[in-house]
Coordinates of C-alpha atoms in Angstrom, one line a residue:
Chain A
M1 CA -17.7 -23.4 17.8
N2 CA -15.6 -22.3 14.9
R3 CA -12.3 -21.1 16.0
F4 CA -12.2 -18.3 13.2
Q5 CA -14.3 -17.3 10.2
F6 CA -12.9 -15.0 7.3
R7 CA -15.5 -12.3 6.3
D8 CA -16.6 -11.0 2.8
D9 CA -18.2 -7.8 4.1
L10 CA -15.9 -5.6 6.0
T11 CA -13.1 -5.0 3.4
S12 CA -12.2 -5.7 -0.3
A13 CA -8.7 -4.9 -0.5
D14 CA -7.6 -6.7 2.8
V15 CA -8.7 -9.6 5.0
A16 CA -11.3 -9.7 7.8
F17 CA -12.2 -12.4 10.3
D18 CA -14.0 -13.1 13.3
A19 CA -12.2 -15.1 15.9
F20 CA -14.0 -16.9 18.8
G21 CA -13.4 -18.5 22.1
S22 CA -15.0 -19.9 25.2
T23 CA -12.3 -18.3 27.2
R24 CA -10.3 -15.0 26.8
E25 CA -7.1 -17.3 26.4
E26 CA -8.8 -19.3 23.4
L27 CA -10.0 -16.4 21.8
F28 CA -6.3 -14.9 21.6
R29 CA -5.2 -18.5 20.4
N30 CA -7.6 -18.6 17.8
A31 CA -7.1 -14.8 16.5
A32 CA -3.3 -16.0 16.1
A33 CA -4.3 -19.1 14.3
A34 CA -6.5 -16.9 11.8
L35 CA -3.6 -14.6 11.3
L36 CA -1.2 -17.6 10.5
K37 CA -3.8 -18.9 8.2
V38 CA -3.5 -15.9 6.0
M39 CA 0.2 -15.9 5.8
L40 CA 0.6 -19.9 5.7
D41 CA -2.0 -21.6 3.5
Q42 CA -0.9 -25.0 5.4
P43 CA -0.5 -24.1 9.0
E44 CA -0.3 -27.8 9.8
A45 CA 3.3 -27.6 8.0
L46 CA 4.7 -25.4 10.8
L47 CA 7.3 -26.9 12.8
E48 CA 8.4 -26.1 16.3
K49 CA 12.0 -25.0 15.4
E50 CA 12.0 -21.5 16.8
E51 CA 10.5 -20.1 20.1
R52 CA 9.7 -16.5 21.0
R53 CA 8.5 -15.6 24.5
F54 CA 7.2 -12.1 25.2
A55 CA 5.2 -10.2 27.6
L56 CA 2.7 -7.4 26.8
R57 CA 1.0 -5.0 29.2
S58 CA -1.7 -2.7 29.3
E59 CA -2.5 -0.1 31.8
L60 CA -6.1 0.6 31.0
G61 CA -8.2 0.2 33.9
D62 CA -11.4 -1.4 32.1
E63 CA -10.7 -4.8 31.6
G64 CA -12.5 -4.9 28.2
E65 CA -10.4 -2.0 26.9
A66 CA -7.4 -3.6 28.2
T67 CA -8.1 -6.9 26.6
E68 CA -8.7 -5.2 23.3
E69 CA -5.4 -3.4 23.5
L70 CA -3.6 -6.5 24.4
L71 CA -5.2 -8.2 21.5
H72 CA -4.0 -5.8 19.1
E73 CA -0.6 -5.6 20.5
F74 CA -0.3 -9.4 20.5
L75 CA -1.3 -9.9 16.8
Q76 CA 1.0 -7.0 15.9
R77 CA 3.8 -8.6 17.8
L78 CA 3.4 -11.9 15.8
V79 CA 3.6 -9.6 12.5
Y80 CA 6.8 -7.9 13.7
Y81 CA 8.4 -11.3 14.5
K82 CA 7.5 -12.3 10.8
D83 CA 9.3 -9.3 9.4
A84 CA 12.1 -8.8 12.2
D85 CA 13.1 -12.4 12.6
E86 CA 11.6 -13.8 9.4
I87 CA 9.5 -16.5 11.2
L88 CA 6.0 -17.6 11.3
L89 CA 4.6 -18.4 14.9
A90 CA 1.7 -20.2 16.5
V91 CA 0.8 -19.9 20.2
K92 CA 2.0 -22.8 22.5
S93 CA 0.8 -21.1 25.6
L94 CA -0.5 -17.7 26.9
R95 CA -1.6 -16.5 30.4
F96 CA -3.2 -13.4 31.7
E97 CA -2.3 -12.0 35.0
K98 CA -4.1 -9.1 36.6
K99 CA -1.9 -6.7 38.7
P100 CA -2.4 -3.5 40.5
G101 CA -2.6 -0.8 37.6
E102 CA -2.1 -3.3 34.8
T103 CA -2.8 -6.5 32.9
L104 CA -0.1 -8.6 31.6
L105 CA -0.1 -11.1 28.9
E106 CA 2.7 -13.7 28.7
V107 CA 2.9 -15.5 25.5
D108 CA 4.9 -18.5 24.4
A109 CA 5.1 -19.0 20.6
V110 CA 6.6 -21.5 18.4
G111 CA 7.3 -21.8 14.7
E112 CA 10.1 -21.9 12.2
K113 CA 12.0 -19.6 9.5
I114 CA 9.9 -18.6 6.4
D115 CA 12.7 -19.0 4.0
P116 CA 13.8 -21.4 3.0
P117 CA 11.6 -24.1 4.7
L118 CA 8.1 -22.7 4.5
K119 CA 8.8 -21.0 1.1
A120 CA 10.3 -24.2 -0.3
L121 CA 7.2 -26.2 0.6
G122 CA 5.0 -23.9 -1.3
A123 CA 3.0 -23.3 1.7
L124 CA 3.0 -19.5 1.9
G125 CA -0.1 -17.4 1.5
T126 CA -0.4 -13.5 1.7
D127 CA 1.8 -11.2 3.5
V128 CA 0.3 -9.2 6.2
K129 CA 1.6 -5.7 7.0
G130 CA -0.5 -5.1 10.2
V131 CA -3.4 -5.3 12.1
T132 CA -5.8 -2.3 11.8
Q133 CA -8.1 -0.5 14.1
H134 CA -11.0 -0.8 11.4
H135 CA -14.0 -2.6 13.1
F136 CA -11.6 -3.8 15.6
G137 CA -13.3 -5.1 18.6
I138 CA -14.2 -7.6 21.0
T139 CA -17.5 -8.8 22.2
R140 CA -18.5 -11.2 25.1
S141 CA -21.6 -13.1 25.8
D142 CA -22.1 -15.7 28.5
S143 CA -20.4 -18.6 26.6
Q144 CA -18.5 -16.9 23.8
W145 CA -15.9 -14.4 23.3
K146 CA -15.8 -12.8 19.8
A147 CA -13.2 -10.8 18.0
T148 CA -13.4 -8.8 14.7
I149 CA -10.1 -8.1 13.1
V150 CA -9.2 -6.5 9.8
L151 CA -5.7 -7.3 8.6
D152 CA -3.9 -4.8 6.2
I153 CA -2.5 -6.9 3.2
Chain B
M1 CA -26.6 6.7 -5.3
I2 CA -26.8 8.3 -1.9
E3 CA -29.4 10.9 -1.4
G4 CA -28.4 14.5 -1.3
I5 CA -25.7 14.0 -4.0
T6 CA -25.8 16.2 -6.9
R7 CA -24.3 16.3 -10.2
V8 CA -21.9 19.3 -10.9
S9 CA -20.6 18.3 -14.3
E10 CA -20.6 15.0 -16.3
N11 CA -18.2 13.4 -14.3
L12 CA -18.1 15.3 -10.9
W13 CA -20.6 15.1 -8.1
E14 CA -20.8 17.1 -4.9
I15 CA -22.1 16.1 -1.4
P16 CA -23.2 19.3 0.5
T17 CA -22.1 20.2 3.8
S18 CA -25.8 19.8 4.9
F19 CA -25.5 15.9 4.4
K20 CA -23.7 15.4 7.6
S21 CA -23.3 17.2 10.9
G22 CA -19.8 18.5 11.3
M23 CA -18.9 18.8 7.6
R24 CA -16.7 21.8 7.1
V25 CA -16.5 21.5 3.4
P26 CA -18.4 19.5 0.6
A27 CA -17.2 16.4 -0.7
R28 CA -16.4 16.0 -4.3
I29 CA -16.1 12.7 -6.4
F30 CA -14.8 12.5 -9.7
A31 CA -16.6 9.6 -11.4
S32 CA -18.9 8.5 -14.2
E33 CA -22.6 7.5 -13.1
K34 CA -21.6 3.9 -13.6
L35 CA -18.3 4.3 -11.5
L36 CA -20.1 6.1 -8.8
K37 CA -22.9 3.5 -8.6
E38 CA -20.2 0.8 -8.1
M39 CA -18.7 2.6 -5.1
D40 CA -20.0 1.1 -1.9
D41 CA -21.7 3.2 0.7
A42 CA -18.8 3.2 3.0
V43 CA -16.8 5.3 0.5
F44 CA -19.3 8.1 0.8
D45 CA -19.7 7.8 4.7
Q46 CA -15.8 7.7 4.9
L47 CA -15.4 10.8 2.7
T48 CA -18.0 12.8 4.4
N49 CA -16.1 12.0 7.8
V50 CA -13.0 13.3 6.1
A51 CA -14.7 16.5 5.2
C52 CA -15.3 17.2 9.0
L53 CA -11.4 17.3 9.7
P54 CA -10.3 20.6 11.3
G55 CA -8.7 22.8 8.7
I56 CA -9.9 20.8 5.6
F57 CA -9.9 23.0 2.5
P58 CA -11.3 23.3 -0.3
Y59 CA -13.2 20.0 -0.3
A60 CA -12.8 16.2 0.5
F61 CA -12.2 14.6 -2.9
C62 CA -12.4 11.1 -4.2
M63 CA -10.8 9.9 -7.4
P64 CA -12.5 7.7 -10.1
D65 CA -11.1 4.5 -8.6
G66 CA -12.5 5.2 -5.0
H67 CA -13.3 2.5 -2.6
S68 CA -13.7 2.2 1.0
G69 CA -10.6 2.2 3.1
Y70 CA -9.6 2.8 6.8
G71 CA -10.9 6.0 7.8
F72 CA -10.2 7.8 4.4
P73 CA -11.6 6.0 1.3
I74 CA -8.7 4.8 -1.0
G75 CA -8.7 7.4 -3.7
G76 CA -9.1 9.9 -1.4
V77 CA -7.5 13.3 -1.4
A78 CA -7.9 16.0 1.5
A79 CA -5.8 19.2 1.9
T80 CA -5.8 21.0 5.4
D81 CA -4.3 24.3 6.2
A82 CA -0.7 24.0 7.1
H83 CA -1.2 26.5 9.8
D84 CA -4.3 25.5 11.8
G85 CA -5.2 22.2 10.2
V86 CA -4.4 18.7 11.0
I87 CA -2.3 15.8 9.7
S88 CA -3.8 12.3 9.8
P89 CA -2.0 9.1 9.2
G90 CA -5.4 7.6 7.8
G91 CA -5.2 10.0 5.1
I92 CA -1.8 8.6 3.7
G93 CA -2.4 5.0 4.6
F94 CA -0.5 2.3 6.1
D95 CA 2.0 1.4 3.2
I96 CA 3.5 5.1 3.1
N97 CA 4.8 5.9 -0.4
C98 CA 3.3 2.8 -2.0
G99 CA 4.0 3.7 -5.6
M100 CA 4.6 2.6 -9.2
R101 CA 7.8 2.8 -11.2
L102 CA 7.7 2.6 -15.1
V103 CA 10.8 1.8 -17.1
T104 CA 11.3 1.5 -20.9
T105 CA 13.6 -0.6 -22.8
T106 CA 14.7 -0.7 -26.4
L107 CA 13.4 -4.3 -26.8
T108 CA 10.4 -5.3 -28.7
Y109 CA 7.9 -8.2 -28.1
R110 CA 9.6 -10.0 -30.8
D111 CA 13.0 -9.7 -28.9
V112 CA 11.6 -10.9 -25.6
K113 CA 9.0 -13.5 -26.5
P114 CA 11.5 -16.4 -27.0
R115 CA 13.1 -15.6 -23.7
L116 CA 10.1 -14.4 -21.7
E117 CA 9.9 -17.4 -19.3
A118 CA 13.4 -17.3 -18.6
L119 CA 13.3 -13.6 -17.9
V120 CA 10.4 -13.8 -15.6
N121 CA 11.8 -16.8 -13.8
R122 CA 15.1 -15.0 -13.3
L123 CA 13.3 -11.9 -12.2
Y124 CA 11.3 -14.3 -9.9
Q125 CA 14.6 -15.7 -8.4
R126 CA 16.4 -12.4 -8.1
V127 CA 13.7 -10.0 -6.8
P128 CA 12.5 -11.1 -3.4
A129 CA 8.7 -11.2 -3.0
G130 CA 6.1 -12.7 -0.6
V131 CA 5.6 -13.2 3.1
G132 CA 8.8 -12.6 5.0
S133 CA 11.0 -11.9 2.1
S134 CA 14.3 -10.2 2.9
G135 CA 16.4 -8.1 0.6
F136 CA 19.7 -9.0 -1.0
I137 CA 21.3 -5.7 0.3
K138 CA 22.4 -6.4 4.2
L139 CA 22.3 -3.0 6.1
S140 CA 23.7 -2.0 9.5
R141 CA 21.4 -0.2 11.6
S142 CA 23.2 3.0 10.9
E143 CA 23.2 2.4 7.1
F144 CA 19.4 1.8 7.2
L145 CA 18.8 5.1 9.1
E146 CA 20.8 6.7 6.4
V147 CA 18.6 5.2 3.9
A148 CA 15.4 6.6 5.8
E149 CA 17.0 10.0 5.7
Q150 CA 18.4 10.1 2.2
G151 CA 16.1 7.8 0.2
A152 CA 17.3 7.1 -3.4
H153 CA 20.2 9.4 -2.9
W154 CA 21.5 6.9 -0.8
C155 CA 21.4 4.4 -3.5
H156 CA 23.2 6.8 -5.8
R157 CA 26.1 7.3 -3.4
K158 CA 26.4 3.6 -3.5
G159 CA 26.3 3.2 -7.4
L160 CA 22.7 1.7 -7.5
A161 CA 21.1 4.8 -9.0
T162 CA 22.0 7.0 -12.0
D163 CA 21.6 10.8 -12.0
D164 CA 18.6 10.0 -14.5
D165 CA 17.1 7.8 -12.1
L166 CA 16.9 10.6 -9.5
A167 CA 15.9 13.2 -11.9
R168 CA 12.7 11.1 -13.0
T169 CA 11.6 10.1 -9.5
E170 CA 9.1 12.2 -7.7
D171 CA 10.6 14.7 -5.4
R172 CA 14.2 13.4 -6.9
G173 CA 13.5 10.3 -4.7
R174 CA 14.1 12.2 -1.4
A175 CA 11.4 13.7 1.0
D176 CA 13.6 16.3 2.9
G177 CA 12.9 16.9 6.5
A178 CA 13.0 13.0 7.3
D179 CA 14.2 12.4 11.0
S180 CA 15.1 8.9 11.6
S181 CA 14.9 9.6 15.4
R182 CA 11.2 9.9 14.9
V183 CA 11.0 6.4 14.2
S184 CA 10.6 3.4 16.7
Q185 CA 12.9 0.6 17.1
H186 CA 10.2 -1.9 16.2
A187 CA 9.7 0.0 12.7
I188 CA 13.6 -0.2 12.1
E189 CA 13.6 -3.8 13.0
R190 CA 10.8 -4.6 10.6
G191 CA 12.2 -2.7 7.6
I192 CA 16.0 -3.1 7.9
K193 CA 15.9 -6.6 6.0
Q194 CA 13.3 -5.5 3.5
I195 CA 15.1 -3.1 1.3
G196 CA 14.8 -4.3 -2.3
T197 CA 11.7 -6.5 -1.8
L198 CA 8.3 -6.5 -3.5
G199 CA 5.9 -7.7 -0.8
S200 CA 2.8 -9.4 -1.5
G201 CA -1.0 -8.7 -2.2
N202 CA -1.3 -6.3 -5.0
H203 CA 2.3 -5.5 -5.3
Y204 CA 3.8 -6.9 -8.6
L205 CA 6.5 -6.7 -11.0
E206 CA 5.3 -6.7 -14.5
I207 CA 6.7 -7.1 -18.1
Q208 CA 4.3 -5.2 -20.6
I209 CA 4.1 -4.3 -24.3
V210 CA 2.8 -1.2 -26.0
K211 CA 0.5 -2.3 -28.6
P212 CA 0.1 0.2 -31.3
E213 CA -3.6 0.4 -31.1
N214 CA -3.1 1.2 -27.2
V215 CA -1.3 4.6 -27.9
F216 CA -3.7 7.2 -27.2
D217 CA -1.3 10.4 -27.9
S218 CA 1.6 9.4 -30.0
R219 CA 3.3 12.9 -29.6
L220 CA 3.3 12.4 -25.7
A221 CA 4.2 8.7 -26.2
Q222 CA 7.2 9.6 -28.1
A223 CA 8.2 12.2 -25.7
F224 CA 8.0 9.6 -23.0
G225 CA 10.6 7.1 -25.0
L226 CA 7.5 4.8 -26.1
F227 CA 7.2 3.1 -29.3
P228 CA 4.9 0.3 -30.9
D229 CA 5.6 -3.1 -29.7
Q230 CA 7.9 -2.0 -27.1
V231 CA 8.6 -3.9 -24.0
V232 CA 8.4 -1.9 -20.7
V233 CA 8.7 -2.8 -16.9
M234 CA 6.3 -1.6 -14.1
F235 CA 6.4 -2.5 -10.7
H236 CA 4.4 -1.6 -7.7
C237 CA 5.4 -1.6 -4.0
G238 CA 6.0 0.4 -1.2
S239 CA 7.7 0.8 2.4
R240 CA 6.8 -2.6 3.6
G241 CA 6.8 -3.5 7.3
F242 CA 8.7 -0.2 8.0
G243 CA 5.9 2.1 6.8
H244 CA 3.5 0.1 8.2
Q245 CA 4.9 0.2 11.8
V246 CA 5.4 4.1 11.4
A247 CA 1.9 4.5 10.6
S248 CA 0.8 2.3 13.3
D249 CA 3.0 3.8 16.2
Y250 CA 1.6 7.2 15.3
L251 CA -1.9 6.2 15.1
K252 CA -1.6 5.0 18.5
T253 CA 0.0 8.2 19.7
F254 CA -2.7 10.4 17.8
L255 CA -5.4 8.3 19.3
R256 CA -4.0 8.9 22.8
V257 CA -3.6 12.7 22.6
M258 CA -6.1 13.7 20.1
G259 CA -9.0 14.2 22.6
P260 CA -7.5 15.1 25.9
K261 CA -4.7 17.4 24.5
Y262 CA -6.2 18.9 21.4
H263 CA -10.0 18.4 22.0
I264 CA -10.5 17.0 18.7
E265 CA -13.1 14.3 18.0
V266 CA -13.4 12.2 14.8
A267 CA -16.0 9.8 13.6
D268 CA -13.8 6.8 13.1
R269 CA -10.7 6.0 15.0
E270 CA -8.6 5.4 11.8
L271 CA -9.2 9.4 11.1
A272 CA -7.0 10.1 14.2
C273 CA -5.3 13.4 13.9
T274 CA -3.6 16.0 15.6
P275 CA -2.6 19.7 14.7
F276 CA 0.0 19.7 12.0
Q277 CA 2.0 22.3 13.8
S278 CA 1.9 20.4 17.1
P279 CA 5.0 18.3 18.4
E280 CA 3.1 15.0 17.6
G281 CA 2.1 16.1 14.1
Q282 CA 5.5 17.4 13.1
A283 CA 7.1 14.2 14.6
Y284 CA 4.7 11.9 12.5
F285 CA 5.4 14.2 9.4
A286 CA 9.3 13.7 9.8
A287 CA 8.7 9.9 10.5
M288 CA 6.5 9.6 7.6
K289 CA 9.2 11.2 5.5
C290 CA 11.5 8.3 6.4
A291 CA 9.2 5.7 5.2
I292 CA 8.7 7.8 2.0
N293 CA 12.4 7.8 1.6
M294 CA 12.9 4.0 2.5
S295 CA 10.2 3.2 -0.2
F296 CA 12.1 5.3 -3.0
A297 CA 15.2 3.4 -2.1
N298 CA 13.3 0.0 -2.2
R299 CA 12.1 0.7 -5.7
Q300 CA 15.5 2.0 -6.8
I301 CA 17.2 -1.2 -5.5
I302 CA 14.8 -3.3 -7.2
L303 CA 15.4 -1.3 -10.5
H304 CA 19.0 -2.1 -10.3
R305 CA 18.4 -5.7 -9.7
I306 CA 15.9 -5.6 -12.8
R307 CA 18.7 -4.1 -14.9
E308 CA 21.0 -6.7 -13.7
V309 CA 18.7 -9.5 -14.9
F310 CA 18.0 -8.1 -18.1
S311 CA 21.6 -7.8 -18.8
E312 CA 22.2 -11.3 -17.9
I313 CA 19.3 -12.9 -20.2
F314 CA 19.9 -10.8 -23.1
G315 CA 23.8 -10.4 -23.0
Q316 CA 23.9 -6.9 -23.1
S317 CA 24.5 -3.7 -20.8
P318 CA 21.4 -2.1 -19.2
A319 CA 22.4 1.0 -21.0
N320 CA 22.3 -0.7 -24.4
L321 CA 19.1 -2.2 -23.5
G322 CA 17.8 1.2 -22.9
L323 CA 16.6 0.3 -19.5
R324 CA 15.6 4.0 -18.4
M325 CA 12.9 5.1 -16.0
V326 CA 10.1 7.1 -17.1
Y327 CA 9.0 8.0 -13.8
D328 CA 8.4 6.9 -10.2
V329 CA 5.3 8.2 -8.7
A330 CA 4.0 7.8 -5.0
H331 CA 0.3 7.2 -4.2
N332 CA 0.3 7.2 -0.5
T333 CA 1.8 10.5 0.9
A334 CA 1.2 13.8 2.6
K335 CA 3.1 16.8 1.1
L336 CA 3.3 20.5 2.0
E337 CA 2.2 22.3 -1.4
N338 CA 1.2 25.9 -2.2
H339 CA -2.0 26.1 -4.4
L340 CA -3.7 29.1 -5.9
I341 CA -7.2 28.8 -4.8
G342 CA -9.6 31.8 -5.0
G343 CA -7.0 34.3 -6.0
R344 CA -4.8 33.4 -3.0
I345 CA -1.9 31.1 -2.4
R346 CA -2.7 28.7 0.3
S347 CA -0.1 26.4 2.2
L348 CA -1.8 23.1 2.5
V349 CA -0.9 19.6 3.8
V350 CA -2.4 17.5 0.8
H351 CA -3.1 13.8 2.2
R352 CA -3.3 11.5 -1.0
K353 CA -4.3 8.0 -0.1
G354 CA -4.6 5.7 -3.1
A355 CA -4.1 9.0 -5.1
T356 CA -1.4 10.3 -7.2
R357 CA -0.1 13.7 -7.5
A358 CA -0.4 14.9 -11.1
L359 CA 1.2 18.2 -11.8
G360 CA 0.4 19.9 -15.0
P361 CA 2.4 21.4 -17.6
G362 CA 4.7 24.3 -16.8
D363 CA 4.9 23.3 -13.1
P364 CA 8.5 24.1 -11.7
A365 CA 8.4 20.9 -9.4
L366 CA 8.7 18.9 -12.5
P367 CA 12.1 17.8 -13.9
E368 CA 13.2 19.6 -17.1
A369 CA 12.3 16.5 -19.2
F370 CA 8.5 16.9 -18.2
R371 CA 8.0 20.6 -17.6
S372 CA 6.5 21.3 -20.9
I373 CA 4.3 18.1 -21.1
G374 CA 3.1 17.4 -17.6
Q375 CA 4.1 14.9 -15.0
P376 CA 3.8 11.3 -15.7
V377 CA 0.9 9.4 -14.0
I378 CA 0.9 5.8 -13.8
I379 CA -2.4 4.1 -13.1
G380 CA -1.8 0.2 -12.3
G381 CA -4.6 -2.3 -13.4
S382 CA -4.9 -6.0 -12.5
M383 CA -2.2 -8.5 -13.5
E384 CA -4.9 -9.6 -16.3
T385 CA -6.1 -6.2 -17.7
G386 CA -3.0 -3.8 -18.1
S387 CA -2.0 -0.5 -17.0
Y388 CA -2.0 3.1 -18.1
L389 CA 0.4 6.1 -18.5
L390 CA -1.2 9.7 -18.5
T391 CA 0.1 12.9 -17.7
G392 CA -0.9 15.7 -15.4
V393 CA -3.1 18.6 -17.1
E394 CA -3.8 22.1 -16.3
S395 CA -7.4 21.4 -15.3
G396 CA -6.1 19.2 -12.4
A397 CA -6.0 22.3 -10.5
Q398 CA -9.6 21.4 -9.5
A399 CA -8.4 18.6 -7.4
L400 CA -5.1 20.0 -6.2
F401 CA -3.3 18.1 -9.2
S402 CA -4.5 14.8 -8.2
S403 CA -5.2 11.7 -10.0
A404 CA -6.3 8.0 -9.8
H405 CA -3.7 5.3 -8.8
G406 CA -5.3 2.0 -9.8
S407 CA -8.5 0.3 -10.7
G408 CA -9.9 -0.6 -7.1
R409 CA -11.3 -3.9 -6.0
T410 CA -14.9 -4.9 -6.4
M411 CA -14.5 -8.4 -4.7
S412 CA -13.0 -9.5 -1.3
R413 CA -9.8 -11.3 -1.1
T414 CA -11.8 -14.1 0.8
R415 CA -14.4 -14.2 -1.9
A416 CA -11.7 -14.3 -4.5
K417 CA -10.1 -17.2 -3.2
K418 CA -13.4 -19.0 -3.2
E419 CA -14.1 -18.0 -6.8
F420 CA -10.8 -18.7 -8.5
R421 CA -8.0 -21.4 -8.1
G422 CA -4.6 -19.8 -8.6
K423 CA -3.1 -22.7 -10.3
D424 CA -6.0 -22.6 -12.8
L425 CA -5.7 -19.1 -13.2
S426 CA -1.9 -19.2 -13.8
E427 CA -2.4 -21.7 -16.6
D428 CA -5.3 -19.8 -18.2
M429 CA -3.2 -16.6 -18.1
R430 CA -0.4 -18.6 -19.7
R431 CA -2.7 -19.8 -22.5
R432 CA -3.6 -16.1 -23.0
G433 CA 0.0 -15.0 -23.2
I434 CA 0.8 -13.9 -19.7
Y435 CA 3.4 -15.8 -17.9
V436 CA 3.1 -15.3 -14.2
R437 CA 5.1 -16.5 -11.3
S438 CA 3.8 -16.3 -7.8
V439 CA 5.0 -17.1 -4.4
S440 CA 1.6 -18.1 -3.6
Y441 CA -1.3 -19.8 -5.5
S442 CA -3.9 -18.6 -3.0
G443 CA -2.4 -14.9 -3.2
L444 CA -2.7 -15.2 -7.0
A445 CA -6.2 -16.1 -6.7
E446 CA -7.0 -13.1 -4.7
E447 CA -5.5 -11.1 -7.3
A448 CA -7.7 -12.2 -10.2
G449 CA -8.6 -9.7 -12.8
K450 CA -12.3 -10.1 -12.2
A451 CA -11.7 -9.0 -8.6
Y452 CA -11.0 -5.5 -10.0
K453 CA -12.8 -2.7 -11.7
D454 CA -12.6 -1.9 -15.2
I455 CA -9.2 -0.3 -15.6
D456 CA -10.2 1.3 -19.0
E457 CA -13.3 2.9 -17.5
V458 CA -11.2 4.5 -14.7
A459 CA -8.5 5.7 -17.1
A460 CA -11.3 7.1 -19.3
I461 CA -13.1 9.0 -16.8
T462 CA -9.7 10.1 -15.2
E463 CA -9.2 11.9 -18.5
A464 CA -12.8 12.9 -19.2
A465 CA -13.0 14.6 -15.7
G466 CA -9.8 16.6 -16.5
L467 CA -7.8 15.0 -14.1
S468 CA -5.1 13.6 -16.4
H469 CA -4.7 12.8 -20.0
R470 CA -4.2 9.3 -21.3
V471 CA -0.9 8.5 -23.2
A472 CA -0.8 4.8 -23.7
K473 CA -2.0 1.5 -22.2
F474 CA 0.4 -1.5 -21.4
T475 CA -0.4 -5.0 -21.9
P476 CA 0.9 -7.6 -19.5
I477 CA 3.0 -10.5 -20.9
G478 CA 4.8 -11.4 -17.7
N479 CA 4.3 -11.0 -14.0
I480 CA 5.9 -11.6 -10.5
K481 CA 3.8 -11.6 -7.6
G482 CA 4.4 -12.3 -3.9

């Protein structure tokens, strides 16, 4: 199974991709990998020098809607760290937890500062300004989760 | 060509309200037949969805460079009644006050050519661009909030802007009514380090020349301080992560309250809206103005750095080098405007997404320098093809004095990266006399000229349709991209 696949057909001005996973956790991890690939041409160059742990919660009762809300917030948070802390991050671990009235997502992400190290490598790609709602959605079959995401460039 | 579209005149088309259930007004598209056929179907679907917004009046408009966006097409203009209409963040766009600034110099191509590479290299070093770029002006939180409320006026107080710069910026570089208490902590944290940065994607800083054969109106060119073989500077950027977060925050709020509280349904989530006069609508309007102001300040600070670099490279003061603004124009905004329609003055919230305001001669909102000749309109092309300066015209009233803003993409970024190699493109451009520095080769490939519409066609049809009047075309010789 591909981790993610960039798409030609959903947008001309920005970047669209489908992310895949055999589990919800894998889907989120691969969506984050696709986001990173847009901003860092050589994601393998990313060292684990910075760490960010954060938790997100959705109060939506429907599991599908809650998962979509969390995916959007999760990717937006990675974009936030890019601007606020000037770091690019990859997912080290993530965990869902269902509690009464809410779904929690705990994330441990690692990466490094953009400038100077990554910029000096010539490894940077295109800046992402945010995650849109355009075509945004998650579908699930027996063996596969799939998310469609359009990033605003 | 979609079924049901009718030709109103040579470069104006109309989709009637019968086309889609819920349309409150017709949709009008300014385009040649060629440009119309190049527009993807999503443009028409989005434009006719926009025509369903509560309070929209008199039409849902699309400019000649229209292409599909989120909710609204890029190149979309939609005005809603200020009393009982809605405001929609999708009608402004995520990059609030993304805009263009044009600066003249007294230098000619002959003056610049021997030092062009040194100039571009130094600008590349001194104007932050690309992923995660941070500005050279360090602001405290309170200072950033001042910038958000005062825009380019903050820059003026700090000695980073002249009186002339303010006079030649749309709305004098400040949207009144900005309220920083309406923006989120996340938005502030995303934007505080980005003042004075170019960004990435289709944002750029370009050195251009005025070739004699590219002057369309010599009288107006002279009025704007242009002359043959002159070197000018043009740059394109917006409100960076700050504006994007403001838009995202309020889109989320609007999606939550739109249905349950205001009983509004829209065909596309990205068209989420609330009544303009609602608490949420007014909060967004005040927050949007913060992003408008941040962007004006952003471009002003970049201009300050450009002046420093030119002075360093050419060994003269910026004043001696004639580094003077022509104009700074926004192309993702919503403004409260009065328009005379059907013999009646209407107060309207005019959303322009990838569209530029283009006031005609005589408009009192214009600075004195332009009042008799019309507002400068800047249409940016690709890094290979050039850009245009136009003016607003009286016949612009037909589109609420709006005009095109760029050439629009014809190829996705993903496909452009497959078709072109950034390094090859850079070398090819250099052979053709355009020296480009880019933070990212893949980003450069995405911006290849062949990925964009024909800017000459867009500018020509913008004029032929009576939206703006061509003054001059600028040819790129140097470029910085993020």
